[in-house]
Amino acid sequence: MGIIEKSRKKSPWIIHYDCTSCNGCDIETLACLTPLYDVERFGIVNVGNPKHADVLVVTGSVNKRNVRVLRNIYEQMPDPKAVVAVGACACTGGVFKECYNVLGGVENVLPVDVFVPGCCPRPEAIMDGIVMALEKINDKAKKK
Ligand code: SF4
């Protein structure tokens, strides 16, 4: 196993994008970074540059305005990469599903690897989703 593969497995870097949401899932995702949940103890680091990220964590539903930004972030991420949809809105559109400008869940515009249901999911469930995404990334790396 090369150094990049090893570091990706031991210390995945994530990028978080909040689409249209009530901010509930956004806040629970950020709670993962606090000392109470301390996601960094698993080597998981939140970054601001998509070019450095292995996992895209998306909260909220996709709409006609944010879809371009979401796709732009995804396309800048290097392969292999994974997408985690966090919360009912990111999974299906949730309470925003019938809104005039909403396209639905993330799956409608990007390939989603892990769905974390709930409104809103607890930080433990979000961290579980990220760990599951790591397995997906490792599977993709093996197929390359
Ligand atoms: S799933 Fe619930 S908590 Fe999360 S953004 Fe949607 S409405 Fe808010």
PDB file of C-alpha atoms and ligand atoms in Angstrom:
ATOM      1  CA  MET A   1       0.000   0.000   0.000  1.00  0.00           C
ATOM      2  CA  GLY A   2       1.401   3.385  -1.039  1.00  0.00           C
ATOM      3  CA  ILE A   3       1.759   6.325   1.325  1.00  0.00           C
ATOM      4  CA  ILE A   4      -1.219   8.155  -0.221  1.00  0.00           C
ATOM      5  CA  GLU A   5      -3.518   5.125   0.105  1.00  0.00           C
ATOM      6  CA  LYS A   6      -2.360   4.546   3.674  1.00  0.00           C
ATOM      7  CA  SER A   7      -2.877   8.159   4.735  1.00  0.00           C
ATOM      8  CA  ARG A   8      -6.277   8.289   3.032  1.00  0.00           C
ATOM      9  CA  LYS A   9      -7.367   5.254   5.033  1.00  0.00           C
ATOM     10  CA  LYS A  10      -5.953   6.501   8.328  1.00  0.00           C
ATOM     11  CA  SER A  11      -6.705  10.195   7.936  1.00  0.00           C
ATOM     12  CA  PRO A  12      -9.450  11.022   5.429  1.00  0.00           C
ATOM     13  CA  TRP A  13      -9.993  14.676   4.667  1.00  0.00           C
ATOM     14  CA  ILE A  14     -13.550  15.864   4.289  1.00  0.00           C
ATOM     15  CA  ILE A  15     -15.222  18.913   2.822  1.00  0.00           C
ATOM     16  CA  HIS A  16     -18.695  19.964   3.935  1.00  0.00           C
ATOM     17  CA  TYR A  17     -21.236  21.809   1.795  1.00  0.00           C
ATOM     18  CA  ASP A  18     -24.615  22.917   3.134  1.00  0.00           C
ATOM     19  CA  CYS A  19     -27.270  23.247   0.405  1.00  0.00           C
ATOM     20  CA  THR A  20     -30.801  24.425   1.183  1.00  0.00           C
ATOM     21  CA  SER A  21     -31.385  23.481   4.800  1.00  0.00           C
ATOM     22  CA  CYS A  22     -32.874  24.626   8.074  1.00  0.00           C
ATOM     23  CA  ASN A  23     -29.254  24.440   9.339  1.00  0.00           C
ATOM     24  CA  GLY A  24     -30.110  21.604  11.752  1.00  0.00           C
ATOM     25  CA  CYS A  25     -27.958  19.065   9.888  1.00  0.00           C
ATOM     26  CA  ASP A  26     -25.330  21.722   9.317  1.00  0.00           C
ATOM     27  CA  ILE A  27     -25.017  22.295  13.057  1.00  0.00           C
ATOM     28  CA  GLU A  28     -24.934  18.558  13.852  1.00  0.00           C
ATOM     29  CA  THR A  29     -22.165  18.118  11.274  1.00  0.00           C
ATOM     30  CA  LEU A  30     -20.160  20.921  12.840  1.00  0.00           C
ATOM     31  CA  ALA A  31     -20.789  19.374  16.266  1.00  0.00           C
ATOM     32  CA  CYS A  32     -18.636  16.448  15.096  1.00  0.00           C
ATOM     33  CA  LEU A  33     -15.670  18.835  15.136  1.00  0.00           C
ATOM     34  CA  THR A  34     -16.210  19.977  18.731  1.00  0.00           C
ATOM     35  CA  PRO A  35     -14.242  18.466  21.651  1.00  0.00           C
ATOM     36  CA  LEU A  36     -17.388  16.554  22.713  1.00  0.00           C
ATOM     37  CA  TYR A  37     -17.421  14.352  19.579  1.00  0.00           C
ATOM     38  CA  ASP A  38     -13.885  15.106  18.417  1.00  0.00           C
ATOM     39  CA  VAL A  39     -13.954  13.571  14.948  1.00  0.00           C
ATOM     40  CA  GLU A  40     -10.252  14.377  14.580  1.00  0.00           C
ATOM     41  CA  ARG A  41      -9.406  11.530  16.965  1.00  0.00           C
ATOM     42  CA  PHE A  42     -10.185   9.239  13.995  1.00  0.00           C
ATOM     43  CA  GLY A  43      -7.812  11.242  11.825  1.00  0.00           C
ATOM     44  CA  ILE A  44     -10.725  12.905  10.011  1.00  0.00           C
ATOM     45  CA  VAL A  45      -9.847  16.487   9.067  1.00  0.00           C
ATOM     46  CA  ASN A  46     -12.270  19.122   7.764  1.00  0.00           C
ATOM     47  CA  VAL A  47     -10.715  21.115   4.894  1.00  0.00           C
ATOM     48  CA  GLY A  48     -11.843  24.089   2.826  1.00  0.00           C
ATOM     49  CA  ASN A  49     -10.220  23.133  -0.485  1.00  0.00           C
ATOM     50  CA  PRO A  50     -12.012  20.470  -2.584  1.00  0.00           C
ATOM     51  CA  LYS A  51      -8.697  19.554  -4.204  1.00  0.00           C
ATOM     52  CA  HIS A  52      -7.530  18.224  -0.815  1.00  0.00           C
ATOM     53  CA  ALA A  53     -10.727  16.365   0.093  1.00  0.00           C
ATOM     54  CA  ASP A  54     -11.538  12.639  -0.090  1.00  0.00           C
ATOM     55  CA  VAL A  55     -15.123  12.808   1.193  1.00  0.00           C
ATOM     56  CA  LEU A  56     -17.837  15.332   0.324  1.00  0.00           C
ATOM     57  CA  VAL A  57     -20.368  15.676   3.152  1.00  0.00           C
ATOM     58  CA  VAL A  58     -23.578  17.332   1.943  1.00  0.00           C
ATOM     59  CA  THR A  59     -26.425  18.617   4.094  1.00  0.00           C
ATOM     60  CA  GLY A  60     -29.715  20.078   2.852  1.00  0.00           C
ATOM     61  CA  SER A  61     -31.596  19.639  -0.413  1.00  0.00           C
ATOM     62  CA  VAL A  62     -30.293  20.644  -3.817  1.00  0.00           C
ATOM     63  CA  ASN A  63     -31.909  23.560  -5.627  1.00  0.00           C
ATOM     64  CA  LYS A  64     -31.496  25.273  -8.981  1.00  0.00           C
ATOM     65  CA  ARG A  65     -29.067  27.840  -7.588  1.00  0.00           C
ATOM     66  CA  ASN A  66     -26.735  25.688  -5.494  1.00  0.00           C
ATOM     67  CA  VAL A  67     -26.478  22.734  -7.888  1.00  0.00           C
ATOM     68  CA  ARG A  68     -23.693  24.455  -9.848  1.00  0.00           C
ATOM     69  CA  VAL A  69     -21.633  25.031  -6.709  1.00  0.00           C
ATOM     70  CA  LEU A  70     -22.185  21.473  -5.501  1.00  0.00           C
ATOM     71  CA  ARG A  71     -21.093  19.983  -8.845  1.00  0.00           C
ATOM     72  CA  ASN A  72     -18.123  22.342  -8.976  1.00  0.00           C
ATOM     73  CA  ILE A  73     -16.895  21.166  -5.558  1.00  0.00           C
ATOM     74  CA  TYR A  74     -17.353  17.493  -6.517  1.00  0.00           C
ATOM     75  CA  GLU A  75     -15.565  17.843  -9.839  1.00  0.00           C
ATOM     76  CA  GLN A  76     -12.519  19.449  -8.203  1.00  0.00           C
ATOM     77  CA  MET A  77     -12.048  16.551  -5.781  1.00  0.00           C
ATOM     78  CA  PRO A  78      -9.428  13.967  -6.801  1.00  0.00           C
ATOM     79  CA  ASP A  79     -10.410  10.311  -7.375  1.00  0.00           C
ATOM     80  CA  PRO A  80     -11.140   8.083  -5.566  1.00  0.00           C
ATOM     81  CA  LYS A  81     -13.743  10.104  -3.680  1.00  0.00           C
ATOM     82  CA  ALA A  82     -17.037   9.538  -1.894  1.00  0.00           C
ATOM     83  CA  VAL A  83     -20.190  11.518  -1.217  1.00  0.00           C
ATOM     84  CA  VAL A  84     -22.147  11.319   2.037  1.00  0.00           C
ATOM     85  CA  ALA A  85     -25.710  12.699   2.072  1.00  0.00           C
ATOM     86  CA  VAL A  86     -26.503  13.760   5.639  1.00  0.00           C
ATOM     87  CA  GLY A  87     -30.130  14.139   6.742  1.00  0.00           C
ATOM     88  CA  ALA A  88     -33.554  13.687   5.178  1.00  0.00           C
ATOM     89  CA  CYS A  89     -33.176  16.798   3.005  1.00  0.00           C
ATOM     90  CA  ALA A  90     -29.882  15.645   1.465  1.00  0.00           C
ATOM     91  CA  CYS A  91     -31.220  12.091   1.062  1.00  0.00           C
ATOM     92  CA  THR A  92     -34.566  12.921  -0.565  1.00  0.00           C
ATOM     93  CA  GLY A  93     -35.259  16.659  -0.525  1.00  0.00           C
ATOM     94  CA  GLY A  94     -37.030  16.264   2.827  1.00  0.00           C
ATOM     95  CA  VAL A  95     -39.354  19.065   3.875  1.00  0.00           C
ATOM     96  CA  PHE A  96     -38.153  21.181   0.933  1.00  0.00           C
ATOM     97  CA  LYS A  97     -38.997  18.513  -1.664  1.00  0.00           C
ATOM     98  CA  GLU A  98     -42.089  20.245  -3.088  1.00  0.00           C
ATOM     99  CA  CYS A  99     -40.541  23.736  -3.247  1.00  0.00           C
ATOM    100  CA  TYR A 100     -40.627  25.359  -6.691  1.00  0.00           C
ATOM    101  CA  ASN A 101     -36.846  25.551  -7.092  1.00  0.00           C
ATOM    102  CA  VAL A 102     -35.789  22.318  -5.337  1.00  0.00           C
ATOM    103  CA  LEU A 103     -34.319  19.486  -7.416  1.00  0.00           C
ATOM    104  CA  GLY A 104     -34.524  16.965  -4.568  1.00  0.00           C
ATOM    105  CA  GLY A 105     -31.838  14.978  -2.792  1.00  0.00           C
ATOM    106  CA  VAL A 106     -28.140  14.941  -3.670  1.00  0.00           C
ATOM    107  CA  GLU A 107     -28.574  11.626  -5.499  1.00  0.00           C
ATOM    108  CA  ASN A 108     -30.401  13.464  -8.274  1.00  0.00           C
ATOM    109  CA  VAL A 109     -27.245  15.345  -9.254  1.00  0.00           C
ATOM    110  CA  LEU A 110     -24.234  13.401  -7.869  1.00  0.00           C
ATOM    111  CA  PRO A 111     -23.433   9.724  -7.183  1.00  0.00           C
ATOM    112  CA  VAL A 112     -24.061   9.280  -3.442  1.00  0.00           C
ATOM    113  CA  ASP A 113     -22.099   6.547  -1.644  1.00  0.00           C
ATOM    114  CA  VAL A 114     -23.614   6.761   1.833  1.00  0.00           C
ATOM    115  CA  PHE A 115     -27.006   7.997   3.051  1.00  0.00           C
ATOM    116  CA  VAL A 116     -27.337   9.107   6.666  1.00  0.00           C
ATOM    117  CA  PRO A 117     -31.081   9.401   7.347  1.00  0.00           C
ATOM    118  CA  GLY A 118     -32.672  11.478  10.096  1.00  0.00           C
ATOM    119  CA  CYS A 119     -33.980  14.959  10.739  1.00  0.00           C
ATOM    120  CA  CYS A 120     -31.474  15.703  11.917  1.00  0.00           C
ATOM    121  CA  PRO A 121     -29.097  12.754  12.373  1.00  0.00           C
ATOM    122  CA  ARG A 122     -26.972  12.688  15.503  1.00  0.00           C
ATOM    123  CA  PRO A 123     -23.238  13.390  15.235  1.00  0.00           C
ATOM    124  CA  GLU A 124     -22.487   9.709  15.960  1.00  0.00           C
ATOM    125  CA  ALA A 125     -24.551   8.707  12.892  1.00  0.00           C
ATOM    126  CA  ILE A 126     -22.754  11.298  10.740  1.00  0.00           C
ATOM    127  CA  MET A 127     -19.359  10.005  11.894  1.00  0.00           C
ATOM    128  CA  ASP A 128     -20.510   6.444  11.116  1.00  0.00           C
ATOM    129  CA  GLY A 129     -21.461   7.609   7.618  1.00  0.00           C
ATOM    130  CA  ILE A 130     -18.008   9.077   7.046  1.00  0.00           C
ATOM    131  CA  VAL A 131     -16.342   5.855   8.204  1.00  0.00           C
ATOM    132  CA  MET A 132     -18.586   3.901   5.789  1.00  0.00           C
ATOM    133  CA  ALA A 133     -17.546   6.288   3.018  1.00  0.00           C
ATOM    134  CA  LEU A 134     -13.923   5.353   3.710  1.00  0.00           C
ATOM    135  CA  GLU A 135     -14.680   1.736   2.928  1.00  0.00           C
ATOM    136  CA  LYS A 136     -16.248   2.841  -0.368  1.00  0.00           C
ATOM    137  CA  ILE A 137     -13.155   4.877  -1.211  1.00  0.00           C
ATOM    138  CA  ASN A 138     -10.888   1.921  -0.484  1.00  0.00           C
ATOM    139  CA  ASP A 139     -13.035  -0.311  -2.726  1.00  0.00           C
ATOM    140  CA  LYS A 140     -12.795   2.280  -5.512  1.00  0.00           C
ATOM    141  CA  ALA A 141      -9.010   2.557  -5.041  1.00  0.00           C
ATOM    142  CA  LYS A 142      -8.643  -1.229  -5.424  1.00  0.00           C
ATOM    143  CA  LYS A 143     -10.613  -1.194  -8.693  1.00  0.00           C
ATOM    144  CA  LYS A 144      -8.374   1.497 -10.235  1.00  0.00           C
TER     145      LYS A 144
HETATM  146  S1  SF4 B   1     -33.115  16.962   7.459  1.00  0.00           S
HETATM  147 FE1  SF4 B   1     -34.249  18.110   9.030  1.00  0.00          FE
HETATM  148  S2  SF4 B   1     -32.653  19.049  10.292  1.00  0.00           S
HETATM  149 FE2  SF4 B   1     -31.672  18.409   8.384  1.00  0.00          FE
HETATM  150  S3  SF4 B   1     -31.717  20.233   7.071  1.00  0.00           S
HETATM  151 FE3  SF4 B   1     -33.552  19.002   6.614  1.00  0.00          FE
HETATM  152  S4  SF4 B   1     -35.161  19.851   7.918  1.00  0.00           S
HETATM  153 FE4  SF4 B   1     -33.206  20.557   8.741  1.00  0.00          FE
END
